[in-house]
Coordinates of C-alpha atoms in Angstrom, one line a residue:
X11 CA -133.7 71.0 -73.1
X12 CA -135.0 67.5 -71.8
X13 CA -133.1 65.4 -69.5
X14 CA -133.7 62.5 -72.3
X15 CA -132.0 64.3 -75.0
X16 CA -129.2 65.2 -73.1
X17 CA -128.6 61.9 -71.3
X18 CA -129.0 59.9 -74.8
X19 CA -126.1 57.6 -75.1
X20 CA -125.6 57.9 -78.4
X21 CA -124.6 61.5 -78.6
X22 CA -122.0 63.7 -77.7
X23 CA -122.9 67.3 -77.1
X24 CA -120.5 70.1 -77.8
X25 CA -121.4 73.7 -76.3
X26 CA -119.9 77.1 -77.4
X27 CA -118.5 77.4 -73.8
X28 CA -116.6 73.9 -74.2
X29 CA -115.5 74.9 -77.7
X30 CA -114.1 78.1 -76.6
X31 CA -112.2 76.7 -73.3
X32 CA -110.6 73.9 -75.9
X33 CA -109.5 76.8 -78.1
X34 CA -108.5 78.9 -75.6
X35 CA -106.6 76.0 -73.4
X36 CA -106.8 72.4 -73.9
X37 CA -105.6 71.6 -70.3
X38 CA -108.4 73.7 -68.8
X39 CA -110.8 72.1 -71.5
X40 CA -109.6 68.8 -70.4
X41 CA -110.2 69.3 -66.8
X42 CA -113.5 70.8 -66.8
X43 CA -114.9 69.1 -69.9
X44 CA -113.3 65.6 -69.8
X45 CA -113.0 64.8 -66.5
X46 CA -115.9 67.3 -65.5
X47 CA -113.9 69.0 -62.3
X48 CA -115.5 72.3 -60.8
X49 CA -113.8 74.1 -58.0
X50 CA -115.0 73.5 -54.6
X51 CA -114.0 77.1 -53.7
X52 CA -113.9 80.0 -55.8
X53 CA -113.4 83.6 -55.4
X54 CA -116.5 85.8 -54.7
X55 CA -114.7 89.0 -56.5
X56 CA -113.1 89.6 -59.9
X57 CA -114.6 89.9 -63.0
X58 CA -116.1 86.6 -63.2
X59 CA -118.2 86.8 -60.5
X60 CA -119.1 90.5 -60.9
X61 CA -120.2 90.0 -64.6
X62 CA -122.5 86.7 -63.5
X63 CA -124.0 88.8 -61.0
X64 CA -125.0 91.6 -63.2
X65 CA -125.7 89.3 -65.9
X66 CA -128.4 87.4 -63.7
X67 CA -129.9 90.3 -62.3
X68 CA -130.3 92.2 -66.1
X69 CA -132.3 88.8 -66.8
X70 CA -134.6 88.4 -64.0
X71 CA -135.3 92.2 -64.5
X72 CA -136.4 91.7 -68.0
X73 CA -140.2 92.6 -68.2
X74 CA -140.1 93.3 -64.4
X75 CA -137.7 96.2 -64.5
X76 CA -135.3 97.5 -61.6
X77 CA -137.0 96.2 -58.7
X78 CA -136.7 92.7 -59.2
X79 CA -133.2 93.1 -61.0
X80 CA -131.5 95.0 -57.9
X81 CA -133.9 92.3 -55.4
X82 CA -131.5 89.3 -57.1
X83 CA -128.6 90.8 -57.9
X84 CA -128.6 91.8 -53.9
X85 CA -129.8 88.1 -53.1
X86 CA -126.7 87.0 -55.5
X87 CA -124.4 89.5 -53.3
X88 CA -125.8 88.2 -50.2
X89 CA -125.1 84.7 -50.8
X90 CA -121.3 85.5 -52.2
X91 CA -121.0 87.6 -48.8
X92 CA -121.9 84.3 -46.8
X93 CA -119.6 82.3 -48.8
X94 CA -116.2 84.6 -48.1
X95 CA -113.3 83.0 -46.7
X96 CA -111.1 85.3 -44.8
X97 CA -108.2 83.3 -45.7
X98 CA -109.1 83.3 -49.5
X99 CA -111.3 86.3 -50.4
X100 CA -110.6 90.1 -49.9
X101 CA -113.6 91.4 -48.2
X102 CA -113.0 95.0 -48.7
X103 CA -112.3 94.4 -52.4
X104 CA -115.8 92.5 -52.5
X105 CA -117.9 95.0 -50.9
X106 CA -116.4 97.6 -53.3
X107 CA -116.8 95.5 -56.3
X108 CA -120.8 94.5 -54.8
X109 CA -121.4 98.4 -54.6
X110 CA -120.1 99.6 -58.1
X111 CA -122.1 96.6 -59.6
X112 CA -125.4 97.6 -57.9
X113 CA -124.8 100.9 -59.2
X114 CA -124.5 99.4 -62.7
X115 CA -127.6 97.6 -62.6
X116 CA -129.4 100.4 -61.1
X117 CA -127.8 102.8 -63.6
X118 CA -129.0 100.4 -66.6
X119 CA -132.8 100.9 -65.8
X120 CA -132.0 104.5 -65.9
X121 CA -130.6 104.7 -68.9
X122 CA -133.0 102.8 -70.5
X123 CA -136.1 105.0 -69.2
X124 CA -133.9 108.1 -70.1
X125 CA -133.5 107.1 -73.5
X126 CA -136.5 104.9 -74.3
X127 CA -134.2 102.5 -75.6
X128 CA -136.7 99.7 -74.6
X129 CA -139.8 101.2 -75.5
X130 CA -141.8 99.2 -78.1
X131 CA -138.7 96.3 -78.2
X132 CA -140.6 92.5 -78.0
X133 CA -139.4 89.8 -76.6
X134 CA -139.5 86.6 -78.8
X135 CA -138.2 84.1 -76.8
X136 CA -135.9 83.4 -73.5
X137 CA -133.4 80.9 -72.3
X138 CA -134.3 78.6 -75.2
X139 CA -132.1 75.6 -75.4
X140 CA -131.3 74.1 -79.0
X141 CA -129.1 71.2 -80.4
X142 CA -128.5 70.1 -83.8
X143 CA -126.5 67.4 -85.5
X144 CA -123.0 68.5 -86.4
X145 CA -122.8 65.6 -88.9
X146 CA -119.9 63.9 -87.3
X147 CA -119.3 61.1 -85.6
X148 CA -116.8 59.7 -83.0
X149 CA -114.7 56.5 -83.0
X150 CA -117.1 54.9 -80.8
X151 CA -120.1 55.7 -83.1
X152 CA -121.7 59.0 -81.2
X153 CA -123.0 61.1 -83.0
X154 CA -121.8 64.9 -82.2
X155 CA -124.2 67.7 -81.7
X156 CA -123.9 71.6 -81.3
X157 CA -125.7 72.7 -77.9
X158 CA -126.6 76.2 -76.5
X159 CA -129.1 77.8 -74.7
X160 CA -130.2 81.4 -76.3
X161 CA -130.3 83.8 -73.5
X162 CA -132.9 86.2 -75.4
X163 CA -134.4 87.1 -78.9
X164 CA -135.9 90.3 -79.5
X165 CA -138.1 91.9 -81.9
X166 CA -136.9 95.5 -83.2
X167 CA -139.8 97.9 -83.3
X168 CA -138.5 99.6 -86.1
X169 CA -137.2 97.1 -88.5
X170 CA -139.2 94.4 -87.0
X171 CA -136.2 92.3 -87.5
X172 CA -135.5 89.9 -84.8
X173 CA -132.4 89.9 -83.0
X174 CA -130.5 87.6 -80.2
X175 CA -129.2 90.2 -77.2
X176 CA -126.6 89.6 -74.7
X177 CA -125.2 91.8 -72.0
X178 CA -121.6 92.6 -71.4
X179 CA -119.9 94.2 -68.7
X180 CA -116.5 95.8 -69.7
X181 CA -113.5 98.5 -68.5
X182 CA -113.7 100.2 -71.8
X183 CA -116.6 100.1 -74.5
X184 CA -113.5 99.9 -76.9
X185 CA -112.3 96.8 -75.5
X186 CA -115.8 94.7 -76.7
X187 CA -116.9 96.9 -79.7
X188 CA -114.1 96.1 -81.8
X189 CA -114.6 92.7 -81.6
X190 CA -118.4 92.1 -81.7
X191 CA -118.6 91.3 -85.1
X192 CA -116.0 88.1 -84.2
X193 CA -118.2 86.8 -81.3
X194 CA -118.8 83.4 -81.7
X195 CA -121.5 82.6 -79.1
X196 CA -124.1 84.6 -80.9
X197 CA -123.5 83.1 -84.0
X198 CA -123.5 79.7 -82.5
X199 CA -127.0 80.9 -81.6
X200 CA -127.6 81.9 -85.3
X201 CA -126.8 78.4 -86.4
X202 CA -128.7 76.6 -84.0
X203 CA -132.1 78.5 -84.2
X204 CA -131.5 78.1 -88.4
X205 CA -131.4 74.3 -88.0
X206 CA -134.3 74.4 -85.5
X207 CA -137.0 76.8 -87.2
X208 CA -140.5 75.7 -88.3
X209 CA -141.4 76.2 -91.8
X210 CA -142.1 80.0 -92.4
X211 CA -140.4 80.8 -89.2
X212 CA -138.2 83.9 -89.0
X213 CA -134.6 84.0 -88.2
X214 CA -132.9 86.2 -86.2
X215 CA -130.4 88.9 -88.3
X216 CA -128.0 89.6 -86.0
X217 CA -127.4 90.7 -82.7
X218 CA -128.0 93.6 -79.9
X219 CA -125.1 93.9 -77.3
X220 CA -125.7 95.7 -73.9
X221 CA -122.7 97.1 -72.7
X222 CA -122.2 98.3 -69.3
X223 CA -119.1 100.0 -67.8
X224 CA -117.3 98.8 -65.0
X225 CA -117.5 102.2 -63.1
X226 CA -119.3 103.5 -59.6
X227 CA -120.2 106.6 -61.5
X228 CA -118.9 109.1 -58.9
X229 CA -118.5 112.5 -59.6
X230 CA -115.1 112.1 -61.3
X231 CA -116.5 109.5 -63.6
X232 CA -117.0 110.5 -67.2
X233 CA -120.0 109.3 -69.1
X234 CA -121.2 107.5 -71.3
X235 CA -121.4 104.3 -69.0
X236 CA -123.8 102.2 -70.9
X237 CA -124.0 101.6 -75.0
X238 CA -126.0 99.5 -77.3
X239 CA -124.3 98.0 -79.9
X240 CA -126.1 96.0 -83.5
X241 CA -124.1 93.4 -85.4
X242 CA -125.5 92.3 -88.6
X243 CA -124.9 88.6 -89.6
X244 CA -125.3 87.8 -93.2
X245 CA -125.9 83.9 -94.5
X246 CA -122.7 84.1 -96.1
X247 CA -121.0 84.9 -92.8
X248 CA -122.8 81.9 -90.8
X249 CA -122.4 79.4 -93.6
X250 CA -118.8 80.0 -93.4
X251 CA -118.8 80.2 -89.7
X252 CA -120.7 76.6 -89.6
X253 CA -117.8 75.0 -91.8
X254 CA -115.1 76.2 -89.5
X255 CA -116.9 75.2 -86.4
X256 CA -117.6 71.9 -87.6
X257 CA -113.5 71.4 -88.1
X258 CA -113.1 73.1 -84.5
X259 CA -115.1 70.6 -83.0
X260 CA -113.6 67.6 -85.1
X261 CA -110.4 68.6 -83.4
X262 CA -111.8 68.5 -80.0
X263 CA -113.3 65.0 -80.6
X264 CA -110.1 64.1 -82.0
X265 CA -108.1 65.1 -78.7
X266 CA -110.3 63.5 -76.5
X267 CA -110.0 60.5 -78.6
X268 CA -106.2 60.6 -78.4
X269 CA -106.5 60.6 -74.5
X270 CA -109.1 57.9 -74.5
X271 CA -106.5 55.8 -76.3
X272 CA -103.9 56.2 -73.7
X273 CA -101.9 59.3 -74.9
X274 CA -101.0 61.3 -72.0
X275 CA -103.2 64.2 -71.5
X276 CA -100.2 66.5 -70.7
X277 CA -99.1 66.0 -74.3
X278 CA -102.7 65.8 -76.3
X279 CA -104.3 68.2 -74.0
X280 CA -101.3 71.0 -73.7
X281 CA -101.5 74.2 -71.8
X282 CA -101.8 77.6 -73.4
X283 CA -100.4 80.3 -70.9
X284 CA -101.4 83.6 -71.2
X285 CA -102.3 86.8 -69.1
X286 CA -106.0 85.8 -69.1
X287 CA -104.8 82.7 -67.1
X288 CA -105.0 84.6 -63.6
X289 CA -108.5 85.0 -63.6
X290 CA -110.1 83.0 -66.3
X291 CA -108.8 79.8 -65.2
X292 CA -109.3 77.9 -61.7
X293 CA -106.5 75.7 -62.1
X294 CA -103.7 78.2 -62.3
X295 CA -102.4 77.7 -58.9
X296 CA -101.6 74.3 -59.7
X297 CA -100.8 74.3 -63.3
X298 CA -97.3 73.8 -63.2
X299 CA -97.6 70.8 -61.2
X300 CA -98.6 69.0 -64.1
X301 CA -95.5 69.3 -65.6
X302 CA -93.0 69.3 -62.4
X303 CA -93.4 66.0 -60.9
X304 CA -95.9 67.0 -57.9
X305 CA -98.5 65.2 -56.5
X306 CA -101.1 67.1 -58.9
X307 CA -103.6 64.9 -58.1
X308 CA -103.8 65.1 -54.7
X309 CA -104.0 69.0 -55.6
X310 CA -106.9 68.2 -57.7
X311 CA -108.8 65.9 -55.0
X312 CA -108.4 68.6 -52.3
X313 CA -109.6 72.0 -54.3
X314 CA -112.0 70.0 -56.8
X315 CA -114.9 68.1 -57.2
X316 CA -117.1 66.0 -59.9
X317 CA -119.7 68.1 -61.3
X318 CA -121.8 67.7 -64.7
X319 CA -120.4 70.2 -67.5
X320 CA -123.6 70.1 -69.0
X321 CA -125.5 71.1 -65.9
X322 CA -126.7 74.4 -67.0
X323 CA -128.8 72.6 -70.3
X324 CA -130.6 70.7 -67.8
X325 CA -134.4 71.9 -67.6
X326 CA -134.6 74.9 -65.9
X327 CA -131.3 75.1 -64.5
X328 CA -130.5 78.9 -64.2
X329 CA -128.6 79.4 -61.0
X330 CA -125.5 81.4 -61.6
X331 CA -123.1 79.1 -60.1
X332 CA -123.9 76.3 -62.9
X333 CA -123.3 79.1 -65.4
X334 CA -119.9 79.2 -67.9
X335 CA -117.6 82.6 -67.6
X336 CA -119.5 85.8 -67.6
X337 CA -119.1 87.6 -71.3
X338 CA -116.7 90.0 -69.5
X339 CA -113.4 92.2 -70.1

């Protein structure tokens, strides 16, 4: 993805991460993607940082195996350890979680070797950034584009079909497996791929999910600890998703335009409280301040800084700190 494409002043880009934030909580979406805020300080332990470290390590290990994967995991863990704040982070919890994550990465490659899961799998592409027009326009005349970066495409050695591949860390396989067919990130990749294929090129027919249980594999832990799930997408399913996605993005653009026209973000970008707020939202501790008359702008200034919401799509920018939330449960 070139800088020229992203910085095109005639285009408004929307990613799956932004759309999921909008559907999950408009307030979180507004602060992150409209105002472009990023927390100055983030917790180094919990579902998101653990998922990010494991995901980044496995991505680096592709083609190189367990040695570079563990080296990357250790590097990220050391960086997180150096940022620990005794007034903010629980160092004991961090070390316990870090040990578990390292075992998860190491065990994943042992599982691949034992099962032969990756034998004959051909990597077709990695880290491919794509965009496509949604055929929508803002009031200012900007053309709205869907933007995404496909982590990896692989070819199955038996069926010879191409599939997207992604990693997910989870407490229990059932928490993830039951909703994989509904996963919108990989369907977004499917749309982007199909609208960018050259004549004669073969599209992906579905997705492969590598599931890693968040468990330290102690003597009392019961396997399996790893699982592969494959999901097929039909053309009818992707066509339906295309129409739905366009309407969802249109809703997002309308809310952004209303705020630009002077409608209070407190009304137009209202919050959607849920039990996930405590771990998924960086604004959770000050969310009530938007509604109770507190000086929320001073709180935002103290705790957040301006950033580029499209940073991860700029050329080879792949540092985990620039990623969206990990696919974690």
